[in-house]
Amino acid sequence: MSNNQPEYLDDTDPEKDLNYYRQDNGGMITNHNGVADKLLQNDDLYRSMKGDWTRTSTNKSGNIIVTTGREDGKFYIKREQQNTEAIKQAVKNYRHAAELGIPDPMAPIGEDGKLTFKWMDLPTVIAVRISDQYFDGIPWNALKNDRTLKAQFYRVVETEYPEYVCYPGGKLPIPVAVPYPTKKGEKKYFRGH
């Protein structure tokens, strides 16, 4: 084995700049971040959108209705998910089966090499609400790269949205002890979900 190994092949994880994902820092535009920033940067578009207006659309699967608009000079995004009751029922059925000991072949494998159970099945709108209220708008896809933030997210789900916890007994086996995150409220240009 030679000693001239490039440094990117060592065991250290790359640093992740979570600010890249924040709604108020520009960054990448996904389906729920950076949109207001881009609107505010485009002066012509901004001037043409003065006054109150609203626009409604659905996602590809048709189960999330997103209304964007401007009211009293403030931009807002409102999300409504149509299938939350179906997800709750599916979670209830999964948890009942798990508590009876029925294995889930699609579940992750635990450290002991045996099948475990799925931890949660969270509607997209609620995941967005949690990241807005507790994590400065950093989405779940970015939060789950960090062990502490991931554990804090699970604690919020377990405490405030127990109806979406799939794990038997409803108590998640969070491996690290983390403080409960501080609720920071909605983003200033978002008006609830």
mmCIF file of N, CA, C and O in Angstrom, residues 38-142:
data_model
loop_
_atom_site.group_PDB
_atom_site.id
_atom_site.type_symbol
_atom_site.label_atom_id
_atom_site.label_comp_id
_atom_site.label_asym_id
_atom_site.label_seq_id
_atom_site.Cartn_x
_atom_site.Cartn_y
_atom_site.Cartn_z
ATOM 1 N N LYS A 38 -35.553 34.560 -4.229
ATOM 2 C CA LYS A 38 -35.387 34.784 -5.661
ATOM 3 C C LYS A 38 -36.388 35.832 -6.159
ATOM 4 O O LYS A 38 -36.070 36.651 -7.018
ATOM 5 N N LEU A 39 -37.603 35.806 -5.638
ATOM 6 C CA LEU A 39 -38.591 36.804 -6.031
ATOM 7 C C LEU A 39 -38.123 38.204 -5.635
ATOM 8 O O LEU A 39 -38.265 39.164 -6.392
ATOM 9 N N LEU A 40 -37.561 38.318 -4.429
ATOM 10 C CA LEU A 40 -37.130 39.628 -3.939
ATOM 11 C C LEU A 40 -35.913 40.150 -4.708
ATOM 12 O O LEU A 40 -35.694 41.348 -4.780
ATOM 13 N N GLN A 41 -35.108 39.252 -5.274
ATOM 14 C CA GLN A 41 -33.919 39.680 -6.015
ATOM 15 C C GLN A 41 -34.264 40.159 -7.426
ATOM 16 O O GLN A 41 -33.492 40.860 -8.053
ATOM 17 N N ASN A 42 -35.418 39.755 -7.936
ATOM 18 C CA ASN A 42 -35.807 40.105 -9.293
ATOM 19 C C ASN A 42 -36.698 41.351 -9.239
ATOM 20 O O ASN A 42 -37.903 41.255 -9.035
ATOM 21 N N ASP A 43 -36.088 42.541 -9.433
ATOM 22 C CA ASP A 43 -36.823 43.788 -9.249
ATOM 23 C C ASP A 43 -38.023 43.918 -10.184
ATOM 24 O O ASP A 43 -39.089 44.357 -9.781
ATOM 25 N N ASP A 44 -37.844 43.538 -11.464
ATOM 26 C CA ASP A 44 -38.949 43.661 -12.414
ATOM 27 C C ASP A 44 -40.118 42.778 -11.998
ATOM 28 O O ASP A 44 -41.269 43.199 -11.998
ATOM 29 N N LEU A 45 -39.791 41.554 -11.647
ATOM 30 C CA LEU A 45 -40.828 40.621 -11.216
ATOM 31 C C LEU A 45 -41.479 41.133 -9.934
ATOM 32 O O LEU A 45 -42.697 41.109 -9.782
ATOM 33 N N TYR A 46 -40.657 41.645 -9.025
ATOM 34 C CA TYR A 46 -41.169 42.152 -7.745
ATOM 35 C C TYR A 46 -42.162 43.299 -7.985
ATOM 36 O O TYR A 46 -43.249 43.316 -7.426
ATOM 37 N N ARG A 47 -41.787 44.245 -8.869
ATOM 38 C CA ARG A 47 -42.678 45.382 -9.140
ATOM 39 C C ARG A 47 -43.983 44.921 -9.783
ATOM 40 O O ARG A 47 -45.048 45.440 -9.493
ATOM 41 N N SER A 48 -43.879 43.917 -10.653
ATOM 42 C CA SER A 48 -45.084 43.438 -11.336
ATOM 43 C C SER A 48 -46.003 42.665 -10.394
ATOM 44 O O SER A 48 -47.151 42.432 -10.705
ATOM 45 N N MET A 49 -45.483 42.277 -9.232
ATOM 46 C CA MET A 49 -46.291 41.498 -8.294
ATOM 47 C C MET A 49 -46.776 42.327 -7.108
ATOM 48 O O MET A 49 -47.189 41.788 -6.113
ATOM 49 N N LYS A 50 -46.649 43.663 -7.220
ATOM 50 C CA LYS A 50 -47.127 44.501 -6.124
ATOM 51 C C LYS A 50 -48.632 44.306 -5.964
ATOM 52 O O LYS A 50 -49.333 44.019 -6.917
ATOM 53 N N GLY A 51 -49.103 44.543 -4.752
ATOM 54 C CA GLY A 51 -50.511 44.325 -4.480
ATOM 55 C C GLY A 51 -50.736 42.899 -4.032
ATOM 56 O O GLY A 51 -49.818 42.085 -3.978
ATOM 57 N N ASP A 52 -51.969 42.580 -3.673
ATOM 58 C CA ASP A 52 -52.290 41.230 -3.198
ATOM 59 C C ASP A 52 -52.535 40.315 -4.393
ATOM 60 O O ASP A 52 -53.159 40.702 -5.374
ATOM 61 N N TRP A 53 -52.010 39.110 -4.307
ATOM 62 C CA TRP A 53 -52.221 38.124 -5.350
ATOM 63 C C TRP A 53 -52.095 36.732 -4.726
ATOM 64 O O TRP A 53 -51.589 36.577 -3.622
ATOM 65 N N THR A 54 -52.555 35.743 -5.427
ATOM 66 C CA THR A 54 -52.461 34.373 -4.929
ATOM 67 C C THR A 54 -52.363 33.408 -6.107
ATOM 68 O O THR A 54 -52.855 33.693 -7.198
ATOM 69 N N ARG A 55 -51.690 32.296 -5.875
ATOM 70 C CA ARG A 55 -51.535 31.259 -6.909
ATOM 71 C C ARG A 55 -51.582 29.907 -6.220
ATOM 72 O O ARG A 55 -50.914 29.707 -5.205
ATOM 73 N N THR A 56 -52.351 28.991 -6.744
ATOM 74 C CA THR A 56 -52.493 27.670 -6.136
ATOM 75 C C THR A 56 -52.071 26.595 -7.130
ATOM 76 O O THR A 56 -52.409 26.675 -8.308
ATOM 77 N N SER A 57 -51.311 25.615 -6.632
ATOM 78 C CA SER A 57 -50.926 24.488 -7.493
ATOM 79 C C SER A 57 -50.808 23.241 -6.630
ATOM 80 O O SER A 57 -50.835 23.316 -5.404
ATOM 81 N N THR A 58 -50.681 22.099 -7.293
ATOM 82 C CA THR A 58 -50.511 20.844 -6.553
ATOM 83 C C THR A 58 -49.176 20.225 -6.945
ATOM 84 O O THR A 58 -48.613 20.549 -7.987
ATOM 85 N N ASN A 59 -48.690 19.306 -6.088
ATOM 86 C CA ASN A 59 -47.472 18.591 -6.449
ATOM 87 C C ASN A 59 -47.812 17.505 -7.476
ATOM 88 O O ASN A 59 -48.978 17.316 -7.831
ATOM 89 N N LYS A 60 -46.798 16.766 -7.938
ATOM 90 C CA LYS A 60 -47.017 15.795 -9.025
ATOM 91 C C LYS A 60 -48.032 14.721 -8.648
ATOM 92 O O LYS A 60 -48.817 14.287 -9.474
ATOM 93 N N SER A 61 -47.986 14.276 -7.377
ATOM 94 C CA SER A 61 -48.916 13.212 -6.994
ATOM 95 C C SER A 61 -50.297 13.758 -6.647
ATOM 96 O O SER A 61 -51.227 12.990 -6.406
ATOM 97 N N GLY A 62 -50.424 15.089 -6.601
ATOM 98 C CA GLY A 62 -51.744 15.685 -6.379
ATOM 99 C C GLY A 62 -52.221 15.678 -4.940
ATOM 100 O O GLY A 62 -53.362 16.034 -4.673
ATOM 101 N N ASN A 63 -51.356 15.283 -3.994
ATOM 102 C CA ASN A 63 -51.830 15.217 -2.607
ATOM 103 C C ASN A 63 -51.408 16.403 -1.738
ATOM 104 O O ASN A 63 -51.769 16.479 -0.587
ATOM 105 N N ILE A 64 -50.627 17.343 -2.292
ATOM 106 C CA ILE A 64 -50.260 18.550 -1.540
ATOM 107 C C ILE A 64 -50.674 19.764 -2.367
ATOM 108 O O ILE A 64 -50.255 19.920 -3.513
ATOM 109 N N ILE A 65 -51.521 20.604 -1.768
ATOM 110 C CA ILE A 65 -51.945 21.840 -2.421
ATOM 111 C C ILE A 65 -51.099 22.966 -1.839
ATOM 112 O O ILE A 65 -51.071 23.163 -0.628
ATOM 113 N N VAL A 66 -50.389 23.672 -2.712
ATOM 114 C CA VAL A 66 -49.522 24.768 -2.276
ATOM 115 C C VAL A 66 -50.107 26.078 -2.788
ATOM 116 O O VAL A 66 -50.335 26.230 -3.990
ATOM 117 N N THR A 67 -50.374 26.998 -1.859
ATOM 118 C CA THR A 67 -50.864 28.316 -2.226
ATOM 119 C C THR A 67 -49.781 29.323 -1.895
ATOM 120 O O THR A 67 -49.339 29.400 -0.752
ATOM 121 N N THR A 68 -49.312 30.052 -2.907
ATOM 122 C CA THR A 68 -48.345 31.121 -2.664
ATOM 123 C C THR A 68 -49.039 32.431 -2.980
ATOM 124 O O THR A 68 -49.982 32.463 -3.777
ATOM 125 N N GLY A 69 -48.589 33.498 -2.348
ATOM 126 C CA GLY A 69 -49.234 34.772 -2.626
ATOM 127 C C GLY A 69 -48.629 35.898 -1.832
ATOM 128 O O GLY A 69 -47.586 35.753 -1.192
ATOM 129 N N ARG A 70 -49.323 37.024 -1.875
ATOM 130 C CA ARG A 70 -48.886 38.201 -1.152
ATOM 131 C C ARG A 70 -50.128 38.824 -0.542
ATOM 132 O O ARG A 70 -51.138 39.007 -1.228
ATOM 133 N N GLU A 71 -50.046 39.124 0.725
ATOM 134 C CA GLU A 71 -51.172 39.716 1.431
ATOM 135 C C GLU A 71 -50.636 40.808 2.347
ATOM 136 O O GLU A 71 -49.716 40.550 3.129
ATOM 137 N N ASP A 72 -51.193 41.993 2.252
ATOM 138 C CA ASP A 72 -50.734 43.143 3.049
ATOM 139 C C ASP A 72 -49.224 43.358 2.905
ATOM 140 O O ASP A 72 -48.522 43.606 3.890
ATOM 141 N N GLY A 73 -48.709 43.187 1.676
ATOM 142 C CA GLY A 73 -47.297 43.436 1.426
ATOM 143 C C GLY A 73 -46.365 42.319 1.857
ATOM 144 O O GLY A 73 -45.153 42.449 1.768
ATOM 145 N N LYS A 74 -46.882 41.194 2.326
ATOM 146 C CA LYS A 74 -46.019 40.091 2.788
ATOM 147 C C LYS A 74 -46.273 38.843 1.946
ATOM 148 O O LYS A 74 -47.412 38.477 1.688
ATOM 149 N N PHE A 75 -45.169 38.215 1.537
ATOM 150 C CA PHE A 75 -45.280 36.935 0.832
ATOM 151 C C PHE A 75 -45.660 35.839 1.812
ATOM 152 O O PHE A 75 -45.273 35.885 2.977
ATOM 153 N N TYR A 76 -46.380 34.838 1.338
ATOM 154 C CA TYR A 76 -46.659 33.682 2.183
ATOM 155 C C TYR A 76 -46.727 32.429 1.327
ATOM 156 O O TYR A 76 -46.948 32.486 0.118
ATOM 157 N N ILE A 77 -46.493 31.305 1.984
ATOM 158 C CA ILE A 77 -46.674 29.996 1.354
ATOM 159 C C ILE A 77 -47.517 29.171 2.316
ATOM 160 O O ILE A 77 -47.212 29.091 3.504
ATOM 161 N N LYS A 78 -48.583 28.609 1.817
ATOM 162 C CA LYS A 78 -49.460 27.781 2.652
ATOM 163 C C LYS A 78 -49.528 26.403 2.008
ATOM 164 O O LYS A 78 -49.747 26.293 0.800
ATOM 165 N N ARG A 79 -49.297 25.372 2.804
ATOM 166 C CA ARG A 79 -49.332 24.008 2.276
ATOM 167 C C ARG A 79 -50.437 23.209 2.954
ATOM 168 O O ARG A 79 -50.557 23.257 4.169
ATOM 169 N N GLU A 80 -51.187 22.467 2.170
ATOM 170 C CA GLU A 80 -52.213 21.577 2.730
ATOM 171 C C GLU A 80 -52.002 20.194 2.145
ATOM 172 O O GLU A 80 -51.972 20.035 0.931
ATOM 173 N N GLN A 81 -51.857 19.216 3.016
ATOM 174 C CA GLN A 81 -51.664 17.844 2.541
ATOM 175 C C GLN A 81 -52.979 17.092 2.663
ATOM 176 O O GLN A 81 -53.629 17.102 3.709
ATOM 177 N N GLN A 82 -53.372 16.443 1.572
ATOM 178 C CA GLN A 82 -54.694 15.815 1.499
ATOM 179 C C GLN A 82 -54.733 14.392 2.067
ATOM 180 O O GLN A 82 -55.792 13.889 2.384
ATOM 181 N N ASN A 83 -53.561 13.743 2.174
ATOM 182 C CA ASN A 83 -53.579 12.319 2.528
ATOM 183 C C ASN A 83 -53.074 12.041 3.947
ATOM 184 O O ASN A 83 -52.622 10.942 4.242
ATOM 185 N N THR A 84 -53.159 13.041 4.847
ATOM 186 C CA THR A 84 -52.619 12.813 6.204
ATOM 187 C C THR A 84 -53.393 11.718 6.946
ATOM 188 O O THR A 84 -52.804 10.941 7.681
ATOM 189 N N GLU A 85 -54.710 11.657 6.749
ATOM 190 C CA GLU A 85 -55.510 10.624 7.435
ATOM 191 C C GLU A 85 -55.113 9.228 6.962
ATOM 192 O O GLU A 85 -55.020 8.295 7.757
ATOM 193 N N ALA A 86 -54.860 9.095 5.665
ATOM 194 C CA ALA A 86 -54.439 7.793 5.112
ATOM 195 C C ALA A 86 -53.079 7.396 5.683
ATOM 196 O O ALA A 86 -52.844 6.222 6.009
ATOM 197 N N ILE A 87 -52.163 8.391 5.824
ATOM 198 C CA ILE A 87 -50.838 8.099 6.391
ATOM 199 C C ILE A 87 -50.979 7.678 7.852
ATOM 200 O O ILE A 87 -50.363 6.705 8.292
ATOM 201 N N LYS A 88 -51.826 8.403 8.618
ATOM 202 C CA LYS A 88 -52.056 8.051 10.034
ATOM 203 C C LYS A 88 -52.559 6.623 10.160
ATOM 204 O O LYS A 88 -52.114 5.870 11.020
ATOM 205 N N GLN A 89 -53.511 6.244 9.289
ATOM 206 C CA GLN A 89 -54.078 4.893 9.344
ATOM 207 C C GLN A 89 -53.015 3.845 8.990
ATOM 208 O O GLN A 89 -52.916 2.807 9.642
ATOM 209 N N ALA A 90 -52.195 4.144 7.981
ATOM 210 C CA ALA A 90 -51.132 3.212 7.591
ATOM 211 C C ALA A 90 -50.127 3.034 8.726
ATOM 212 O O ALA A 90 -49.670 1.912 9.004
ATOM 213 N N VAL A 91 -49.785 4.148 9.418
ATOM 214 C CA VAL A 91 -48.853 4.079 10.553
ATOM 215 C C VAL A 91 -49.464 3.246 11.678
ATOM 216 O O VAL A 91 -48.792 2.406 12.284
ATOM 217 N N LYS A 92 -50.752 3.462 11.935
ATOM 218 C CA LYS A 92 -51.455 2.716 12.997
ATOM 219 C C LYS A 92 -51.430 1.210 12.689
ATOM 220 O O LYS A 92 -51.132 0.385 13.558
ATOM 221 N N ASN A 93 -51.700 0.860 11.433
ATOM 222 C CA ASN A 93 -51.684 -0.554 11.025
ATOM 223 C C ASN A 93 -50.273 -1.141 11.133
ATOM 224 O O ASN A 93 -50.090 -2.267 11.597
ATOM 225 N N TYR A 94 -49.268 -0.362 10.700
ATOM 226 C CA TYR A 94 -47.867 -0.821 10.754
ATOM 227 C C TYR A 94 -47.462 -1.078 12.201
ATOM 228 O O TYR A 94 -46.866 -2.096 12.526
ATOM 229 N N ARG A 95 -47.792 -0.106 13.070
ATOM 230 C CA ARG A 95 -47.391 -0.224 14.475
ATOM 231 C C ARG A 95 -48.080 -1.419 15.144
ATOM 232 O O ARG A 95 -47.468 -2.138 15.935
ATOM 233 N N HIS A 96 -49.347 -1.632 14.804
ATOM 234 C CA HIS A 96 -50.077 -2.775 15.363
ATOM 235 C C HIS A 96 -49.402 -4.086 14.938
ATOM 236 O O HIS A 96 -49.169 -4.970 15.767
ATOM 237 N N ALA A 97 -49.056 -4.182 13.647
ATOM 238 C CA ALA A 97 -48.379 -5.390 13.146
ATOM 239 C C ALA A 97 -47.018 -5.553 13.817
ATOM 240 O O ALA A 97 -46.622 -6.661 14.187
ATOM 241 N N ALA A 98 -46.284 -4.439 13.986
ATOM 242 C CA ALA A 98 -44.956 -4.489 14.615
ATOM 243 C C ALA A 98 -45.059 -4.953 16.072
ATOM 244 O O ALA A 98 -44.237 -5.734 16.554
ATOM 245 N N GLU A 99 -46.099 -4.464 16.771
ATOM 246 C CA GLU A 99 -46.279 -4.850 18.176
ATOM 247 C C GLU A 99 -46.673 -6.321 18.310
ATOM 248 O O GLU A 99 -46.412 -6.945 19.331
ATOM 249 N N LEU A 100 -47.276 -6.868 17.245
ATOM 250 C CA LEU A 100 -47.583 -8.307 17.242
ATOM 251 C C LEU A 100 -46.353 -9.141 16.873
ATOM 252 O O LEU A 100 -46.388 -10.360 16.929
ATOM 253 N N GLY A 101 -45.265 -8.471 16.470
ATOM 254 C CA GLY A 101 -44.023 -9.168 16.131
ATOM 255 C C GLY A 101 -43.894 -9.557 14.675
ATOM 256 O O GLY A 101 -43.018 -10.351 14.305
ATOM 257 N N ILE A 102 -44.778 -9.039 13.825
ATOM 258 C CA ILE A 102 -44.700 -9.353 12.391
ATOM 259 C C ILE A 102 -43.530 -8.566 11.796
ATOM 260 O O ILE A 102 -43.501 -7.342 11.893
ATOM 261 N N PRO A 103 -42.534 -9.239 11.202
ATOM 262 C CA PRO A 103 -41.361 -8.518 10.674
ATOM 263 C C PRO A 103 -41.704 -7.714 9.426
ATOM 264 O O PRO A 103 -42.615 -8.059 8.689
ATOM 265 N N ASP A 104 -40.953 -6.641 9.213
ATOM 266 C CA ASP A 104 -41.094 -5.809 8.021
ATOM 267 C C ASP A 104 -39.877 -6.080 7.135
ATOM 268 O O ASP A 104 -38.769 -5.679 7.473
ATOM 269 N N PRO A 105 -40.058 -6.764 6.002
ATOM 270 C CA PRO A 105 -38.895 -7.105 5.150
ATOM 271 C C PRO A 105 -38.197 -5.882 4.556
ATOM 272 O O PRO A 105 -37.054 -5.963 4.148
ATOM 273 N N MET A 106 -38.870 -4.726 4.529
ATOM 274 C CA MET A 106 -38.271 -3.512 3.968
ATOM 275 C C MET A 106 -37.589 -2.658 5.036
ATOM 276 O O MET A 106 -37.042 -1.606 4.739
ATOM 277 N N ALA A 107 -37.641 -3.083 6.287
ATOM 278 C CA ALA A 107 -37.088 -2.277 7.383
ATOM 279 C C ALA A 107 -35.570 -2.332 7.395
ATOM 280 O O ALA A 107 -34.957 -3.260 6.850
ATOM 281 N N PRO A 108 -34.936 -1.334 8.028
ATOM 282 C CA PRO A 108 -33.472 -1.351 8.108
ATOM 283 C C PRO A 108 -32.967 -2.467 9.018
ATOM 284 O O PRO A 108 -33.698 -2.952 9.890
ATOM 285 N N ILE A 109 -31.710 -2.863 8.804
ATOM 286 C CA ILE A 109 -31.104 -3.907 9.639
ATOM 287 C C ILE A 109 -30.387 -3.234 10.800
ATOM 288 O O ILE A 109 -29.644 -2.266 10.611
ATOM 289 N N GLY A 110 -30.633 -3.724 12.013
ATOM 290 C CA GLY A 110 -30.036 -3.142 13.218
ATOM 291 C C GLY A 110 -28.582 -3.550 13.392
ATOM 292 O O GLY A 110 -28.031 -4.329 12.595
ATOM 293 N N GLU A 111 -27.967 -3.022 14.455
ATOM 294 C CA GLU A 111 -26.545 -3.314 14.708
ATOM 295 C C GLU A 111 -26.305 -4.790 15.019
ATOM 296 O O GLU A 111 -25.211 -5.303 14.826
ATOM 297 N N ASP A 112 -27.361 -5.475 15.509
ATOM 298 C CA ASP A 112 -27.215 -6.903 15.807
ATOM 299 C C ASP A 112 -27.419 -7.776 14.562
ATOM 300 O O ASP A 112 -27.399 -9.002 14.645
ATOM 301 N N GLY A 113 -27.649 -7.142 13.402
ATOM 302 C CA GLY A 113 -27.813 -7.898 12.163
ATOM 303 C C GLY A 113 -29.230 -8.371 11.911
ATOM 304 O O GLY A 113 -29.502 -9.032 10.920
ATOM 305 N N LYS A 114 -30.143 -8.038 12.815
ATOM 306 C CA LYS A 114 -31.543 -8.455 12.644
ATOM 307 C C LYS A 114 -32.371 -7.291 12.101
ATOM 308 O O LYS A 114 -31.995 -6.134 12.225
ATOM 309 N N LEU A 115 -33.510 -7.654 11.519
ATOM 310 C CA LEU A 115 -34.421 -6.622 11.017
ATOM 311 C C LEU A 115 -34.963 -5.800 12.175
ATOM 312 O O LEU A 115 -35.288 -6.339 13.230
ATOM 313 N N THR A 116 -35.064 -4.488 11.985
ATOM 314 C CA THR A 116 -35.707 -3.632 12.984
ATOM 315 C C THR A 116 -37.045 -3.177 12.409
ATOM 316 O O THR A 116 -37.597 -3.862 11.555
ATOM 317 N N PHE A 117 -37.551 -2.059 12.850
ATOM 318 C CA PHE A 117 -38.800 -1.529 12.304
ATOM 319 C C PHE A 117 -38.587 -0.096 11.834
ATOM 320 O O PHE A 117 -37.703 0.597 12.312
ATOM 321 N N LYS A 118 -39.428 0.312 10.895
ATOM 322 C CA LYS A 118 -39.407 1.687 10.418
ATOM 323 C C LYS A 118 -39.687 2.616 11.603
ATOM 324 O O LYS A 118 -40.481 2.288 12.476
ATOM 325 N N TRP A 119 -39.035 3.791 11.636
ATOM 326 C CA TRP A 119 -39.212 4.702 12.773
ATOM 327 C C TRP A 119 -40.410 5.615 12.622
ATOM 328 O O TRP A 119 -41.146 5.837 13.567
ATOM 329 N N MET A 120 -40.587 6.193 11.429
ATOM 330 C CA MET A 120 -41.707 7.123 11.254
ATOM 331 C C MET A 120 -42.129 7.175 9.795
ATOM 332 O O MET A 120 -41.391 6.769 8.909
ATOM 333 N N ASP A 121 -43.342 7.663 9.582
ATOM 334 C CA ASP A 121 -43.839 7.932 8.237
ATOM 335 C C ASP A 121 -44.487 9.304 8.324
ATOM 336 O O ASP A 121 -45.639 9.429 8.710
ATOM 337 N N LEU A 122 -43.704 10.334 8.031
ATOM 338 C CA LEU A 122 -44.124 11.704 8.292
ATOM 339 C C LEU A 122 -44.599 12.380 7.008
ATOM 340 O O LEU A 122 -43.886 12.364 6.014
ATOM 341 N N PRO A 123 -45.796 12.982 7.024
ATOM 342 C CA PRO A 123 -46.231 13.735 5.841
ATOM 343 C C PRO A 123 -45.260 14.880 5.534
ATOM 344 O O PRO A 123 -44.718 15.500 6.456
ATOM 345 N N THR A 124 -45.043 15.148 4.263
ATOM 346 C CA THR A 124 -44.094 16.182 3.833
ATOM 347 C C THR A 124 -44.372 17.534 4.487
ATOM 348 O O THR A 124 -43.467 18.222 4.940
ATOM 349 N N VAL A 125 -45.656 17.901 4.544
ATOM 350 C CA VAL A 125 -46.031 19.208 5.080
ATOM 351 C C VAL A 125 -45.609 19.334 6.552
ATOM 352 O O VAL A 125 -45.146 20.390 6.984
ATOM 353 N N ILE A 126 -45.738 18.259 7.309
ATOM 354 C CA ILE A 126 -45.358 18.311 8.732
ATOM 355 C C ILE A 126 -43.838 18.347 8.865
ATOM 356 O O ILE A 126 -43.297 19.061 9.716
ATOM 357 N N ALA A 127 -43.122 17.619 8.009
ATOM 358 C CA ALA A 127 -41.651 17.685 8.024
ATOM 359 C C ALA A 127 -41.185 19.115 7.739
ATOM 360 O O ALA A 127 -40.268 19.625 8.389
ATOM 361 N N VAL A 128 -41.831 19.796 6.781
ATOM 362 C CA VAL A 128 -41.490 21.182 6.459
ATOM 363 C C VAL A 128 -41.808 22.089 7.648
ATOM 364 O O VAL A 128 -41.027 22.966 8.010
ATOM 365 N N ARG A 129 -42.954 21.857 8.292
ATOM 366 C CA ARG A 129 -43.347 22.675 9.448
ATOM 367 C C ARG A 129 -42.334 22.536 10.581
ATOM 368 O O ARG A 129 -41.919 23.524 11.193
ATOM 369 N N ILE A 130 -41.887 21.314 10.863
ATOM 370 C CA ILE A 130 -40.897 21.095 11.932
ATOM 371 C C ILE A 130 -39.592 21.809 11.590
ATOM 372 O O ILE A 130 -38.992 22.479 12.430
ATOM 373 N N SER A 131 -39.137 21.684 10.327
ATOM 374 C CA SER A 131 -37.864 22.343 9.988
ATOM 375 C C SER A 131 -37.995 23.862 10.020
ATOM 376 O O SER A 131 -37.059 24.558 10.388
ATOM 377 N N ASP A 132 -39.167 24.402 9.671
ATOM 378 C CA ASP A 132 -39.382 25.850 9.774
ATOM 379 C C ASP A 132 -39.381 26.316 11.228
ATOM 380 O O ASP A 132 -38.792 27.333 11.568
ATOM 381 N N GLN A 133 -40.070 25.559 12.095
ATOM 382 C CA GLN A 133 -40.259 26.008 13.475
ATOM 383 C C GLN A 133 -39.042 25.770 14.362
ATOM 384 O O GLN A 133 -38.809 26.534 15.294
ATOM 385 N N TYR A 134 -38.276 24.718 14.103
ATOM 386 C CA TYR A 134 -37.203 24.346 15.022
ATOM 387 C C TYR A 134 -35.790 24.449 14.433
ATOM 388 O O TYR A 134 -34.829 24.539 15.168
ATOM 389 N N PHE A 135 -35.648 24.355 13.110
ATOM 390 C CA PHE A 135 -34.319 24.207 12.520
ATOM 391 C C PHE A 135 -34.007 25.261 11.461
ATOM 392 O O PHE A 135 -33.286 24.993 10.501
ATOM 393 N N ASP A 136 -34.564 26.459 11.603
ATOM 394 C CA ASP A 136 -34.289 27.567 10.674
ATOM 395 C C ASP A 136 -34.558 27.204 9.215
ATOM 396 O O ASP A 136 -33.881 27.698 8.320
ATOM 397 N N GLY A 137 -35.495 26.333 8.970
ATOM 398 C CA GLY A 137 -35.847 25.996 7.593
ATOM 399 C C GLY A 137 -34.935 24.988 6.922
ATOM 400 O O GLY A 137 -35.082 24.727 5.734
ATOM 401 N N ILE A 138 -33.980 24.411 7.659
ATOM 402 C CA ILE A 138 -33.125 23.369 7.065
ATOM 403 C C ILE A 138 -33.984 22.114 6.887
ATOM 404 O O ILE A 138 -34.565 21.629 7.858
ATOM 405 N N PRO A 139 -34.109 21.584 5.676
ATOM 406 C CA PRO A 139 -35.025 20.460 5.458
ATOM 407 C C PRO A 139 -34.514 19.146 6.065
ATOM 408 O O PRO A 139 -33.323 18.991 6.341
ATOM 409 N N TRP A 140 -35.436 18.219 6.244
ATOM 410 C CA TRP A 140 -35.123 16.903 6.818
ATOM 411 C C TRP A 140 -34.006 16.214 6.041
ATOM 412 O O TRP A 140 -33.125 15.574 6.624
ATOM 413 N N ASN A 141 -33.983 16.352 4.712
ATOM 414 C CA ASN A 141 -32.942 15.689 3.911
ATOM 415 C C ASN A 141 -31.547 16.152 4.278
ATOM 416 O O ASN A 141 -30.582 15.414 4.116
ATOM 417 N N ALA A 142 -31.416 17.395 4.748
ATOM 418 C CA ALA A 142 -30.105 17.889 5.205
ATOM 419 C C ALA A 142 -29.886 17.556 6.675
ATOM 420 O O ALA A 142 -28.790 17.176 7.081
#
